[in-house]
Short mmCIF file of C-alpha atoms and ligand atoms in Angstrom, two decimals:
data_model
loop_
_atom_site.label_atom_id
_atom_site.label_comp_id
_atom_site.label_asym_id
_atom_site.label_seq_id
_atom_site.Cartn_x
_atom_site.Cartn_y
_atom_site.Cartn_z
CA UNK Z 1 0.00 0.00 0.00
CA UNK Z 2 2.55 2.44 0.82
CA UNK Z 3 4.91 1.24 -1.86
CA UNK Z 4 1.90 1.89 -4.41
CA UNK Z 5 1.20 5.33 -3.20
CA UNK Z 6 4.28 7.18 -4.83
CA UNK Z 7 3.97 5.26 -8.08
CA UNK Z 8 0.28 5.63 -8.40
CA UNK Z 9 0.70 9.74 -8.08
CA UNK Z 10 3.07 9.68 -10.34
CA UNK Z 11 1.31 8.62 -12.91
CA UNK Z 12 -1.21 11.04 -12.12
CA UNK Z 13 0.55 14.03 -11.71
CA UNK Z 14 2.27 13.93 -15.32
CA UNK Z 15 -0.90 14.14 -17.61
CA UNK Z 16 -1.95 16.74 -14.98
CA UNK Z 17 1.13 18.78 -15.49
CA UNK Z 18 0.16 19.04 -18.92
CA UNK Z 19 -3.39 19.84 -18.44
CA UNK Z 20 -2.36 22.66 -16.24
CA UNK Z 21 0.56 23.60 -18.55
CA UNK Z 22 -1.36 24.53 -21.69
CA UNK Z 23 -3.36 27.29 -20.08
CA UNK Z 24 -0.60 28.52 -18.21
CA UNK Z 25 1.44 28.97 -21.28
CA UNK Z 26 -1.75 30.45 -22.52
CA UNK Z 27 -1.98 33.06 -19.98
CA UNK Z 28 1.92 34.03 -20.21
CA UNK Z 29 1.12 34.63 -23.63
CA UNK Z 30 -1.47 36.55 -22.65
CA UNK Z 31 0.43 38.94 -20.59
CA UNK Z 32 3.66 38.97 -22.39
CA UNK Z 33 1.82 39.91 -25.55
CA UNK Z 34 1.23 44.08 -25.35
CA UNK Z 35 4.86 44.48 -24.01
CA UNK Z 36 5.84 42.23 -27.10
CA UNK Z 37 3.87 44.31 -29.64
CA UNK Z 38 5.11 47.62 -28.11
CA UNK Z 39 8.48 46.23 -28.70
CA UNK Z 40 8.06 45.22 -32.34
CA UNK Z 41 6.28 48.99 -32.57
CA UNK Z 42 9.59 51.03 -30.90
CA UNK Z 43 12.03 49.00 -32.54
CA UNK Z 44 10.54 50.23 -35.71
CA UNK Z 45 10.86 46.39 -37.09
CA UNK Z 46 7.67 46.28 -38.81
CA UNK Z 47 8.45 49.55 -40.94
CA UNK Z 48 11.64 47.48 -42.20
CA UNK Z 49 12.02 48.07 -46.19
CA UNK Z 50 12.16 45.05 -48.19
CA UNK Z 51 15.70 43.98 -48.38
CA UNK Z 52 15.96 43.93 -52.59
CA UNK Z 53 16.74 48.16 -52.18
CA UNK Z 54 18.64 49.31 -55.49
CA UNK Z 55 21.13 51.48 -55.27
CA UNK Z 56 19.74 54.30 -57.59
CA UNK Z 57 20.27 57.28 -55.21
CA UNK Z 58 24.01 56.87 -55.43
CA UNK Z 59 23.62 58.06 -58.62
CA UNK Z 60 22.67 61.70 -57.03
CA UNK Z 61 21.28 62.18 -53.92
CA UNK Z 62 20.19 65.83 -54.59
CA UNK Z 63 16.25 65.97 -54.27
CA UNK Z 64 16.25 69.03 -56.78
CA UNK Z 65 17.78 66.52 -59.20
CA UNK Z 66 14.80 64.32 -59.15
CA UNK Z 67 11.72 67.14 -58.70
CA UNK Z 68 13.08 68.67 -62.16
CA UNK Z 69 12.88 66.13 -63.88
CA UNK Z 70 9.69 64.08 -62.74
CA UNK Z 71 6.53 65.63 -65.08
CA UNK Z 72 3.13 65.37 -64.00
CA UNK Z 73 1.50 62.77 -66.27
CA UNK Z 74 -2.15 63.08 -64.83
CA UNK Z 75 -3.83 66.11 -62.69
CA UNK Z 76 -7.48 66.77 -61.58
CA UNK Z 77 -8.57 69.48 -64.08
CA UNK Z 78 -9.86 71.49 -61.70
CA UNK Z 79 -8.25 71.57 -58.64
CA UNK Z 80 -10.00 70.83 -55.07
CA UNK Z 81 -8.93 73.93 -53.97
CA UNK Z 82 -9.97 76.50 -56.60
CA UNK Z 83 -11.51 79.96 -56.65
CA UNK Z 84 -13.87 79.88 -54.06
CA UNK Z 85 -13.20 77.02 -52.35
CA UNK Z 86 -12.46 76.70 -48.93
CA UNK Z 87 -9.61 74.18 -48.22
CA UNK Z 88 -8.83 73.85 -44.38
CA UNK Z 89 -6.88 70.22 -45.44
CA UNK Z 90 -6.29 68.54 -48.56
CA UNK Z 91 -5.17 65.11 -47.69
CA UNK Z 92 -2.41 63.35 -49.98
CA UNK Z 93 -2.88 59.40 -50.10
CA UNK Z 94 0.45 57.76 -50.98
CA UNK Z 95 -0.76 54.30 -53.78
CA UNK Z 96 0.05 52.62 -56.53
CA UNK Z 97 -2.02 51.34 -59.61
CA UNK Z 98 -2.84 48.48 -59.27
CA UNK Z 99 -4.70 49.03 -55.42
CA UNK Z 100 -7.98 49.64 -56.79
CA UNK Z 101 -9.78 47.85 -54.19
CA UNK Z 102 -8.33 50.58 -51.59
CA UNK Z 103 -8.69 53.15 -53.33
CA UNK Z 104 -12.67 52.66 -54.01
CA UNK Z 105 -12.73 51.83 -50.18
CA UNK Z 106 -11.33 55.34 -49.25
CA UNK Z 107 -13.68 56.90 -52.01
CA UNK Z 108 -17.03 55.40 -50.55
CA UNK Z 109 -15.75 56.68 -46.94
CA UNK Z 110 -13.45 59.24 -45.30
CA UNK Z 111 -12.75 60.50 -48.86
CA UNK Z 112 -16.16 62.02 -49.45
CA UNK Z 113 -15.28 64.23 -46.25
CA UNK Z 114 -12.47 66.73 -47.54
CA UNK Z 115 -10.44 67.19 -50.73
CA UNK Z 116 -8.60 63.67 -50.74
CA UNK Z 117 -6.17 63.09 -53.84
CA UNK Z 118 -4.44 59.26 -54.44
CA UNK Z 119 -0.70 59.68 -55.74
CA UNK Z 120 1.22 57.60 -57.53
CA UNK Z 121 3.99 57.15 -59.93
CA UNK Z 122 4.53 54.31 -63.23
CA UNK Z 123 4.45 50.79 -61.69
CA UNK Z 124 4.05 48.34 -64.49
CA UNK Z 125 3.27 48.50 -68.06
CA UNK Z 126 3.48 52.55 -68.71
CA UNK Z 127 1.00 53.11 -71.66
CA UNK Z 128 -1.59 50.12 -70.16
CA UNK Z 129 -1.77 51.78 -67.22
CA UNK Z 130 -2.13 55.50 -68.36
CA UNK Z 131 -5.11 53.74 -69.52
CA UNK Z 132 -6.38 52.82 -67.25
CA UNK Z 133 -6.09 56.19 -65.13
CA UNK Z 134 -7.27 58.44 -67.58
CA UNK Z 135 -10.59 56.18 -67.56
CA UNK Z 136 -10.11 55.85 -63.79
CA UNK Z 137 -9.42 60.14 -63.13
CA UNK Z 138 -12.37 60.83 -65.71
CA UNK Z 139 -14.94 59.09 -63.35
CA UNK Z 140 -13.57 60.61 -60.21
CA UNK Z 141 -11.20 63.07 -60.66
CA UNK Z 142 -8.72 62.41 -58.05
CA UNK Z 143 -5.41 61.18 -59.49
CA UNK Z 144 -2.18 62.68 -59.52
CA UNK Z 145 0.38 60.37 -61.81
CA UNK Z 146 3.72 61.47 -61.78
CA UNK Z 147 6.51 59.95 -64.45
CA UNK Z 148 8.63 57.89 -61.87
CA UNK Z 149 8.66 54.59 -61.12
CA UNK Z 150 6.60 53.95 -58.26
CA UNK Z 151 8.65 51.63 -56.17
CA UNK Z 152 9.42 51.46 -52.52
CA UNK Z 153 12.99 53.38 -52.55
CA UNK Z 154 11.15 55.79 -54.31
CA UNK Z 155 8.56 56.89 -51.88
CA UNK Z 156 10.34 60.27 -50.73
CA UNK Z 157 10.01 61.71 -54.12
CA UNK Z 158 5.91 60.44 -54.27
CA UNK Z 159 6.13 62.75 -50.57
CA UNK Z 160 8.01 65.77 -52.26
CA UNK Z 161 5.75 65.47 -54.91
CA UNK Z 162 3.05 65.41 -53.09
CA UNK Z 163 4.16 68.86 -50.92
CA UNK Z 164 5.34 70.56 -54.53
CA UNK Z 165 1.80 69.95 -55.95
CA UNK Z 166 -0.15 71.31 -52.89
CA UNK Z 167 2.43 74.10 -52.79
CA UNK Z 168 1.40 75.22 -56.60
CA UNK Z 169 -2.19 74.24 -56.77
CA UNK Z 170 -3.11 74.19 -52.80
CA UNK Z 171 -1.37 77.37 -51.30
CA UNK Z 172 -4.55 77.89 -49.32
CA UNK Z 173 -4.75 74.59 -47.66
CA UNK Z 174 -3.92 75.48 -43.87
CA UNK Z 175 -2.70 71.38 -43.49
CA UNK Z 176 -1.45 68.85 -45.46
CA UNK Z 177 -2.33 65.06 -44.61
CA UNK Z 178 0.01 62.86 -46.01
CA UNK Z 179 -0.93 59.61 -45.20
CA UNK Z 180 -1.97 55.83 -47.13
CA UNK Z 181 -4.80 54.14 -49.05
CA UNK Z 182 -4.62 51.52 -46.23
CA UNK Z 183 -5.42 54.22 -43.54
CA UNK Z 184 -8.66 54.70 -41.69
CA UNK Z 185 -9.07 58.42 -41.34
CA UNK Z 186 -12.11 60.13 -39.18
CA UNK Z 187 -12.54 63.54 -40.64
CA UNK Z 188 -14.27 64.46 -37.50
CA UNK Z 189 -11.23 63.19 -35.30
CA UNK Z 190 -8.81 64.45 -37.39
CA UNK Z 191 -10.53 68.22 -37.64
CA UNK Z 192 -10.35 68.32 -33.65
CA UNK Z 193 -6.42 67.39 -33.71
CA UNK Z 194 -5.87 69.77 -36.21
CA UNK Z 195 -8.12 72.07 -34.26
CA UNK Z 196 -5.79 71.19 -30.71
CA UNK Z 197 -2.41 71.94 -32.92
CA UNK Z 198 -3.20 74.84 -35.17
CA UNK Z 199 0.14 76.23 -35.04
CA UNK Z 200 2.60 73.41 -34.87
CA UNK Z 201 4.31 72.84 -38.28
CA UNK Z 202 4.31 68.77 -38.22
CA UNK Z 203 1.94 67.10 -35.93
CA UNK Z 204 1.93 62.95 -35.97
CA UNK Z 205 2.77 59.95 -34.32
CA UNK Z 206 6.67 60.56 -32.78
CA UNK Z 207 8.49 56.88 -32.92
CA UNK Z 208 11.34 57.44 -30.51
CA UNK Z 209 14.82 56.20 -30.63
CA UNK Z 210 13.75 53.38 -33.47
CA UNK Z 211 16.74 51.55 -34.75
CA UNK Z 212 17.03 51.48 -38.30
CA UNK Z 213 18.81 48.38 -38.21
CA UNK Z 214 19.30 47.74 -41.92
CA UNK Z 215 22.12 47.14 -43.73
CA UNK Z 216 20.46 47.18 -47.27
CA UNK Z 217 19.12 50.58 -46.02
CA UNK Z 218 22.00 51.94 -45.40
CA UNK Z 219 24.40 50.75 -48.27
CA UNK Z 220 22.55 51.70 -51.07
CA UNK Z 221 23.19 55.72 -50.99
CA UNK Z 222 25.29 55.89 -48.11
CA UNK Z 223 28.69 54.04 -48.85
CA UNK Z 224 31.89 55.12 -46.99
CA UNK Z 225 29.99 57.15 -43.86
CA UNK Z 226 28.19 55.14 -41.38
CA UNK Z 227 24.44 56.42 -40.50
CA UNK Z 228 23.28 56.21 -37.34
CA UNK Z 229 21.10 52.97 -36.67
CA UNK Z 230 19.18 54.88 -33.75
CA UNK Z 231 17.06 57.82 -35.27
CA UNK Z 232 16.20 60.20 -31.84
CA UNK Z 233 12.54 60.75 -33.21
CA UNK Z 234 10.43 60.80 -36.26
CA UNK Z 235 6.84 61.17 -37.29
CA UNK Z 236 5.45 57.94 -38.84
CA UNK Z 237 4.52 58.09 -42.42
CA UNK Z 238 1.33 55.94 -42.11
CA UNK Z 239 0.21 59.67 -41.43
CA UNK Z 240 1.30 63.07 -40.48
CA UNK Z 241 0.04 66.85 -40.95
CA UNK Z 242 2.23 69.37 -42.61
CA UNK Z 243 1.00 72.61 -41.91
CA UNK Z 244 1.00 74.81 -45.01
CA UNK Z 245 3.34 77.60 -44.48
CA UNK Z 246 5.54 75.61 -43.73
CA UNK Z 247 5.70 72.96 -46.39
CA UNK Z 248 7.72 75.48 -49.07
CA UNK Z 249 9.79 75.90 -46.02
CA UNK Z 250 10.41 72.29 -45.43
CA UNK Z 251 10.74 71.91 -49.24
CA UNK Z 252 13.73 74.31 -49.52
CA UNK Z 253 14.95 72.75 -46.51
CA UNK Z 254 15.35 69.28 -48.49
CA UNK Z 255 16.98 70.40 -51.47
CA UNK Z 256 20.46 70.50 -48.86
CA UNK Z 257 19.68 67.31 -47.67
CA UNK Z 258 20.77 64.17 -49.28
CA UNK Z 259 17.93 61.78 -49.78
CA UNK Z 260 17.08 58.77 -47.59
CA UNK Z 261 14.83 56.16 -48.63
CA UNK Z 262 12.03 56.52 -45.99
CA UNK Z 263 10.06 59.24 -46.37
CA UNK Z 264 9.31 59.80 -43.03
CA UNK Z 265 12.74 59.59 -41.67
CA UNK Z 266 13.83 61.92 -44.69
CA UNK Z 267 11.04 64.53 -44.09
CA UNK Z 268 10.01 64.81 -40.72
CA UNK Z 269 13.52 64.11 -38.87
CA UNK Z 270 16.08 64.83 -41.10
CA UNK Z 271 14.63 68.00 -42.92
CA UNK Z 272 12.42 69.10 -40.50
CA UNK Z 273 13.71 68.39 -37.32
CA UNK Z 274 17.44 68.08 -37.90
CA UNK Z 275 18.08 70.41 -40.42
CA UNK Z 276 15.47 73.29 -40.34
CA UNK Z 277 15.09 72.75 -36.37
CA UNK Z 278 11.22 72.49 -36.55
CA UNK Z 279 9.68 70.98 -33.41
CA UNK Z 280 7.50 67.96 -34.24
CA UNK Z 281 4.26 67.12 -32.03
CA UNK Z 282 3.40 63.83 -31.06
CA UNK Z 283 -0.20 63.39 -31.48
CA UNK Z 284 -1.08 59.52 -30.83
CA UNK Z 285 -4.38 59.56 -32.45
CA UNK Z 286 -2.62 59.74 -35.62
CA UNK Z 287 -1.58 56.10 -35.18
CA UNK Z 288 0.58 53.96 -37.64
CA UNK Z 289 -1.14 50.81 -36.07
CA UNK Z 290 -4.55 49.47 -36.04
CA UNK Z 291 -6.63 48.47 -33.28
CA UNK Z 292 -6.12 44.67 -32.17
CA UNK Z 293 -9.17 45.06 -29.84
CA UNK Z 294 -11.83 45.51 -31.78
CA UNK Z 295 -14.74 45.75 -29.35
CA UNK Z 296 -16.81 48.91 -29.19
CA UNK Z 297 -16.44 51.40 -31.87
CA UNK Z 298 -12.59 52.34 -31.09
CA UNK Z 299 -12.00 53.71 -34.42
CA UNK Z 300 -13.31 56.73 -33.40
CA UNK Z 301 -10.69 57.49 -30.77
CA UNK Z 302 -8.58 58.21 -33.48
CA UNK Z 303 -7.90 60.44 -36.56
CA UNK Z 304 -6.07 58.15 -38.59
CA UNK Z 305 -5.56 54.41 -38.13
CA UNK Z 306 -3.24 52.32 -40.53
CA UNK Z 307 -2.90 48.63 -42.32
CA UNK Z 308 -6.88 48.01 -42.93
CA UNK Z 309 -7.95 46.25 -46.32
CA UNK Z 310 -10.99 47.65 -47.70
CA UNK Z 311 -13.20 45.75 -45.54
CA UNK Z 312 -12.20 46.82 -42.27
CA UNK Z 313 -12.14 50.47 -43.82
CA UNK Z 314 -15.70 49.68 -44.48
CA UNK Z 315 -16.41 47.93 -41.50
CA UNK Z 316 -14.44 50.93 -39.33
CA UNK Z 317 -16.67 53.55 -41.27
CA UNK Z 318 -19.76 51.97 -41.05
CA UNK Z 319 -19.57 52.04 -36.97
CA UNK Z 320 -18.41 56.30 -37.18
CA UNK Z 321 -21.20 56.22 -39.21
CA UNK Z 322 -23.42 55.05 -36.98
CA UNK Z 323 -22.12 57.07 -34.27
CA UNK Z 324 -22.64 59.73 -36.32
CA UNK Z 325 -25.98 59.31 -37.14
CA UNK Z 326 -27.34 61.96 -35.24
CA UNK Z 327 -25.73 64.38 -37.30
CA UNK Z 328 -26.94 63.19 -40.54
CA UNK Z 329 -28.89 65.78 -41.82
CA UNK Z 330 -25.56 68.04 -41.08
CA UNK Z 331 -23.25 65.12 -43.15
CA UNK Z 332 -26.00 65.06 -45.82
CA UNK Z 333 -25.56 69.02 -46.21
CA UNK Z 334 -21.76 68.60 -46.07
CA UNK Z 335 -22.07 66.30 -48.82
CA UNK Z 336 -23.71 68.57 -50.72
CA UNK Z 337 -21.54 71.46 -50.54
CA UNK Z 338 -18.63 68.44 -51.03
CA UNK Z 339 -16.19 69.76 -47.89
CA UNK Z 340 -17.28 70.78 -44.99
CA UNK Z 341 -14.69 71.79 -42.26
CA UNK Z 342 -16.60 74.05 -40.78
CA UNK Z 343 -19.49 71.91 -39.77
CA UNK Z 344 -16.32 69.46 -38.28
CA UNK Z 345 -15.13 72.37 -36.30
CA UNK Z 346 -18.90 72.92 -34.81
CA UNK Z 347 -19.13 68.94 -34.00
CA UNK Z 348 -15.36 68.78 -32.75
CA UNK Z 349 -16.05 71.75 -30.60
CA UNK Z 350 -19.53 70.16 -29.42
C1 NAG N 1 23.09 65.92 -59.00
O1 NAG N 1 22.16 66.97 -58.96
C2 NAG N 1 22.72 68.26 -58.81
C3 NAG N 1 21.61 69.28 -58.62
O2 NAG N 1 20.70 69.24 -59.66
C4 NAG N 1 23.58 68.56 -60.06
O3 NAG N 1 24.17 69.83 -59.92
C5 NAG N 1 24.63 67.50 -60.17
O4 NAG N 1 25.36 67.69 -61.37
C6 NAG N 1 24.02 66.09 -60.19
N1 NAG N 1 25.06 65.07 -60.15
C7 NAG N 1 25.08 64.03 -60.95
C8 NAG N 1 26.20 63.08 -60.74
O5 NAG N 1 24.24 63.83 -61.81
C1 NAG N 2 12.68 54.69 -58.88
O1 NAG N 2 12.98 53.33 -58.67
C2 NAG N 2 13.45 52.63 -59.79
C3 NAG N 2 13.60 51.17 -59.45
O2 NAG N 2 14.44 50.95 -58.41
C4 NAG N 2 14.71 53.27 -60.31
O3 NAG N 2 15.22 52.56 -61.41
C5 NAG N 2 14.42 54.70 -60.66
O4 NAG N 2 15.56 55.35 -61.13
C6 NAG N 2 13.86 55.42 -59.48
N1 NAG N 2 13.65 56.84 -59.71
C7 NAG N 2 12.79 57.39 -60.57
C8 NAG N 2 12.83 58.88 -60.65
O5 NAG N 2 12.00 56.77 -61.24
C1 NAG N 3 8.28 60.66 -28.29
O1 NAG N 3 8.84 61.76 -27.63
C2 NAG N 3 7.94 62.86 -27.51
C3 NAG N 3 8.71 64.05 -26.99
O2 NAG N 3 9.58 63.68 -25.98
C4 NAG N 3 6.80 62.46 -26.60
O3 NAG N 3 5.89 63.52 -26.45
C5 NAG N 3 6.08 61.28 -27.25
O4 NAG N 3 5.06 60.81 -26.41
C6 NAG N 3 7.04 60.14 -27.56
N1 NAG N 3 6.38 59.16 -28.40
C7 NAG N 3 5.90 58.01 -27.97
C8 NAG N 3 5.28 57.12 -28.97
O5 NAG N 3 5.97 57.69 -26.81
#
């Protein structure tokens, strides 16, 4: 009997340890997973480049260089910002051709809410898709194609293309949203933070002391002096406000600084920040994430929200929406009168 005792608890006690080992595990995942994400966010390791980077900007790293020669290939005949036209915010929406699905998501939704244009340079076949924008900018009149190739080392010119054209056919704009086709932007959101920050000159989501840790990064256009892997702070591209005096400012600024790959770095730290000494404002309701917890209408915490396919954009929308809904004879009037910033600045103030 007592001889059996140990042996027959042994037995026991191992599928037991299992049974209570699966939910622990469970749990420390549980716990361990924010300080994980917020890792992976501050480390900056999810806006890693793909590693194929060319080495094209060794060629000439002079900004100027590349804004002379880029033409305009496609342009909204009539700009959003016209004679008469107020234009509190035009909002600048990096994408390439072939993201039609996100583009028709942003049109159905936050785009019907201010002057939105969707940028973008030559990614495949040149003349077949030309085509296919002019058929695409005659139905809704919101494409800007510029003659570059529209690849991922190139995305500080789309940005400096982006500020040039608002500079010549936008000067009245008081902010400039440059931000994605995968974002989720809440006009009404978005009118209150501009409404909190109307003098800063770059208001966005500050990533602190990210490590660029990337060879292929830094090789490319940098060969011979070392960059620093740590960059102090930077606003994230997935969306930031420029306001509009300052964006010929910040411009001019670039044209001494030797291009970088990421936009964001390039713009907001390096020209801005580094060079021209402009203080940027963190703002985290411009976030580059999305929410992982979707209960409850959080989108609406936030002026812009990043990474959603078309459906969530949808699905996000259709919950402001309904939040909204109160205020749907004021939308519907908005609508009418296509922007309406002033009815935001009534509801934000509300
Ligand atoms: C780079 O661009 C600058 C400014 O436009 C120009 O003066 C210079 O000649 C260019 N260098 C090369 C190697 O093309
Ligand atoms: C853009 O990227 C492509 C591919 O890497 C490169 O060949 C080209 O020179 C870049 N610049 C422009 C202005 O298209
Ligand atoms: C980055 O630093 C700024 C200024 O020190 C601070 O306001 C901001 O909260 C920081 N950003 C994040 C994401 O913590």
């Amino acid at each position: 009997m007592l001889l059996h005792q140990p042996i027959y608890s042994a037995t026991v006690a191992g599928p037991r340890r299992y049974v209570l080992l699966l939910p622990t595990l469970l749990l420390l995942l549980l716990v361990l997973w924010p300080p994980l994400w917020w890792y992976v966010v501050r480390s900056g390791y999810a806006l890693l480049p793909p590693p194929e980077l060319s080495r094209h900007y060794v060629v000439n790293r002079s900004l100027q260089d590349y804004l002379d020669k880029i033409g305009i290939l496609l342009e909204p005949k009539e700009s959003p910002c016209g004679p008469g036209k107020d234009a509190p915010i035009i909002i600048m929406v990096s994408t390439t051709a072939p993201r039609t699905g996100q583009r028709t998501a942003v049109r159905e939704t936050w785009g019907l809410y201010q002057p939105t244009l969707f940028v973008m340079g030559i990614y495949g076949d040149r003349d077949k898709q030309l085509a296919e924008n002019i058929r695409e900018a005659e139905e809704y009149h919101d494409l800007l194609v510029f003659d570059f190739r529209d690849q991922k080392e190139n995305q500080t010119l789309k940005t400096a293309l982006m500020m040039k054209y608002t500079l010549l056919r936008c000067p009245i704009a008081h902010f400039m949203l440059k931000t994605q086709d995968n974002a989720m932007v809440n006009p009404w959101m978005l009118n209150k933070v501009i409404w909190q920050h109307l003098d800063r000159p770059l208001v966005g989501y500050a990533l602190n002391d990210t490590h660029l840790l990337r060879d292929e990064y830094r090789k490319g256009y940098n060969a011979g002096k070392r960059y620093d892997d740590e960059m102090p702070t930077y606003l994230s591209g997935a969306g930031y406000l420029i306001k509009g005096e300052y964006i010929e400012h910040i411009l001019r600024g670039a044209l001494h600084v030797p291009i970088v790959h990421l936009e964001d770095v390039y713009f907001t730290y390096l020209v801005a920040h580094k060079h021209l000494g402009l203080v940027l404002t963190h703002d985290s309701r411009l976030s580059p994430f999305k929410p992982w917890w979707k209960a409850g209408c959080v989108y609406w915490n936030f002026a812009s929200l990043h990474g959603l396919t078309p459906a969530e954009i949808y699905h996000a929308w259709s919950c402001i929406e309904t939040l909204i809904s109160k205020y749907k004879t004021i939308a519907g009037v908005c609508q009418y009168f296509n922007y309406c910033f002033g009815w935001f600045m009534a509801l934000a103030v509300y």
